[in-house]
Structures are given as structure tokens and as C-alpha cells.
CSV table of C-alpha atoms in Angstrom, one decimal:
chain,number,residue,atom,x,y,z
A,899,UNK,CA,-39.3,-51.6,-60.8
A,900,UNK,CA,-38.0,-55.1,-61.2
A,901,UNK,CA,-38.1,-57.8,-58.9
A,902,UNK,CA,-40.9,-57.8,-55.8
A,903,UNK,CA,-39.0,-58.5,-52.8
A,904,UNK,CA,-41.8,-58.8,-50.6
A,905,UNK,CA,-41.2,-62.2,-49.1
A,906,UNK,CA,-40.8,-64.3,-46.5
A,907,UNK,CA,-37.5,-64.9,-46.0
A,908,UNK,CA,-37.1,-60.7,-46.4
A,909,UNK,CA,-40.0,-59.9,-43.9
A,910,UNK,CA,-37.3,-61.9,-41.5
A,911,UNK,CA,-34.6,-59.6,-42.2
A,912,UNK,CA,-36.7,-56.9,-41.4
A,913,UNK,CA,-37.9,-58.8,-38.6
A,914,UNK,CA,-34.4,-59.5,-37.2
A,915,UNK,CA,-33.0,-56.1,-37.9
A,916,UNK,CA,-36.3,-54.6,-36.0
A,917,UNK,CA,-34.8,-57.1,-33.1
A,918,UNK,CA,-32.0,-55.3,-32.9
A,919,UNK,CA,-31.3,-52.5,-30.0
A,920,UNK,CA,-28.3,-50.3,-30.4
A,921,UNK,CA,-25.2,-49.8,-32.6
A,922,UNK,CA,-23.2,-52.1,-31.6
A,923,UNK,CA,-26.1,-54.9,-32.1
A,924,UNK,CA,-26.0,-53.8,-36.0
A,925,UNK,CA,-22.4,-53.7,-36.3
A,926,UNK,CA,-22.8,-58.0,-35.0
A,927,UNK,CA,-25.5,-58.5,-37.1
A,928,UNK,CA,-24.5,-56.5,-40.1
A,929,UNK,CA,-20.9,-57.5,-40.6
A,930,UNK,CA,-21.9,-61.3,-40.1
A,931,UNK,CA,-24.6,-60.8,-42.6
A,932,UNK,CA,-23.0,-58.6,-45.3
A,933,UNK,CA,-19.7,-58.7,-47.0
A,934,UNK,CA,-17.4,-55.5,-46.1
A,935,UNK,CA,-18.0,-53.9,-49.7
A,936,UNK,CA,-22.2,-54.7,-49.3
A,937,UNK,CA,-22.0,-52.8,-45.9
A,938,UNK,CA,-19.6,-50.3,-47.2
A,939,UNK,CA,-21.9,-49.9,-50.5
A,940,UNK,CA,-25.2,-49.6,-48.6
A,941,UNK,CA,-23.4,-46.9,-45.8
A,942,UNK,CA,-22.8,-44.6,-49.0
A,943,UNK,CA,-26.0,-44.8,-50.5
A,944,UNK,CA,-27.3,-43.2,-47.4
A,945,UNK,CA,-24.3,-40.7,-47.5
A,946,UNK,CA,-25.4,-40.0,-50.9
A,947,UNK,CA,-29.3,-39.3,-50.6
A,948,UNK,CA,-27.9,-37.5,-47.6
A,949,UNK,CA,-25.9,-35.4,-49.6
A,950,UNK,CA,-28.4,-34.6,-52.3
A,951,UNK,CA,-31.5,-34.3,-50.0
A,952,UNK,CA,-29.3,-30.8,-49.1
A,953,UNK,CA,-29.0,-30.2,-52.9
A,954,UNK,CA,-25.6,-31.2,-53.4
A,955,UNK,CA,-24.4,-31.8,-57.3
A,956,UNK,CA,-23.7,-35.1,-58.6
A,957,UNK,CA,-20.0,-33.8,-58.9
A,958,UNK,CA,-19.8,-32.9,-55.4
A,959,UNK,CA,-21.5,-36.3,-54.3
A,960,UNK,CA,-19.0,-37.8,-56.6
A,961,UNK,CA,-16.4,-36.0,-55.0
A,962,UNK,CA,-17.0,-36.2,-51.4
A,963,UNK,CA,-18.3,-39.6,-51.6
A,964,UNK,CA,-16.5,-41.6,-54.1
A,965,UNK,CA,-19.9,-42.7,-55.5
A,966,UNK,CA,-20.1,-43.2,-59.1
A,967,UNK,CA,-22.7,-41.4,-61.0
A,968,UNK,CA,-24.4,-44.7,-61.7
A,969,UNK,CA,-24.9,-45.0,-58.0
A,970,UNK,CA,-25.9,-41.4,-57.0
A,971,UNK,CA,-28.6,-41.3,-60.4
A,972,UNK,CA,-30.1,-44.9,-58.6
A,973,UNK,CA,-30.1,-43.1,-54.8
A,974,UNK,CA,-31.6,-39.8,-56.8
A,975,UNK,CA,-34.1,-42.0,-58.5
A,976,UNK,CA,-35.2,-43.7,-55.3
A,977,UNK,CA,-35.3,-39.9,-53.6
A,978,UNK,CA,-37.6,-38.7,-56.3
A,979,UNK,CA,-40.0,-41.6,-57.5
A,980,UNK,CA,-39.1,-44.4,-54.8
A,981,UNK,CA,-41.0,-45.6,-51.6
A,982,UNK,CA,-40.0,-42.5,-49.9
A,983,UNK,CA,-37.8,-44.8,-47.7
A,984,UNK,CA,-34.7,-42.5,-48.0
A,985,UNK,CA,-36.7,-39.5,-46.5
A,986,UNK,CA,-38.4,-41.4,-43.8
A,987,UNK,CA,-35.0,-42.4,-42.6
A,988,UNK,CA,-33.4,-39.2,-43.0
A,989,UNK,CA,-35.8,-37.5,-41.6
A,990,UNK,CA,-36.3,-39.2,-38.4
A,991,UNK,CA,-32.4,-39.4,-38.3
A,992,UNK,CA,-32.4,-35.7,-38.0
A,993,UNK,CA,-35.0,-35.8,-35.5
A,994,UNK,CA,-33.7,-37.8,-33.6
A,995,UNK,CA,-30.2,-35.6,-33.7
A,996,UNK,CA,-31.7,-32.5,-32.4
């Protein structure tokens, strides 16, 4: 799948992120670490695998999202052959909303 990005300097990220204790933490840490289009970008993917997980179309995704279908075939890629890190987020999202 391309590049390995197990490294140090992203087990740190993790790390920090994992540091981090409610909403308002990530909305510091986030918009001093990503540009407004990386956070914007990385808010829809999630919208996205959202949106498909409840078998959406792409032209609905498209639609309601504003994703293009090179970005909801990547999110759909990740949901069907990825590390399954989509779902485990997703899932204890839900969870955690009941």
C-alpha cells in the first residue's frame, strides 16, 4: 500500500493525540497542527465511510458530501481491504452514542 508510516516521529502523534481529553483539546491541537483544508479533508473522509458503511451510493456521498469520487473510491477501499480502522472508529462512535 505504499509508504510504511510506522515511525517514530508518527508513534508521537498518536502519542500526543492519545494525550488528549475532550473536544475542545482536539480542536487546540488539531487546528495548530493541520491546515483548515487538512482538517476539513480528514473530517469528510469520516463523513464519507460514514455514509457508505449505511450503504449509501457514491452519487449520494458525492452529493451530500461534496467528496469527489476519487476520495469516496480511497475511503471505500480502506472500508473494504484497509486496517479496519474506519470501522473500529465508527463503531465505537456509535457505541458510545447510544
Amino acid at each position: 500500500m505504499g509508504k510504511d508510516v510506522k515511525s517514530e516521529a508518527v508513534s508521537q502523534l498518536f502519542r500526543a493525540i492519545l494525550t488528549l481529553q475532550n473536544e475542545q483539546e482536539c480542536y487546540q491541537f488539531f487546528e495548530d497542527i493541520c491546515t483548515v483544508n487538512e482538517l476539513l479533508s480528514l473530517s469528510q473522509r469520516l463523513e464519507v465511510a460514514t455514509m457508505l458503511r449505511e450503504g449509501k451510493t457514491y452519487g449520494k456521498v458525492a452529493e451530500e458530501t461534496g467528496a469527489s469520487t476519487a476520495t469516496i473510491s480511497r475511503v471505500s477501499r480502506a472500508l473494504n481491504y484497509g486496517q479496519d480502522g474506519y470501522e473500529l472508529a465508527l463503531s465505537r462512535l456509535e457505541e458510545k452514542d447510544k
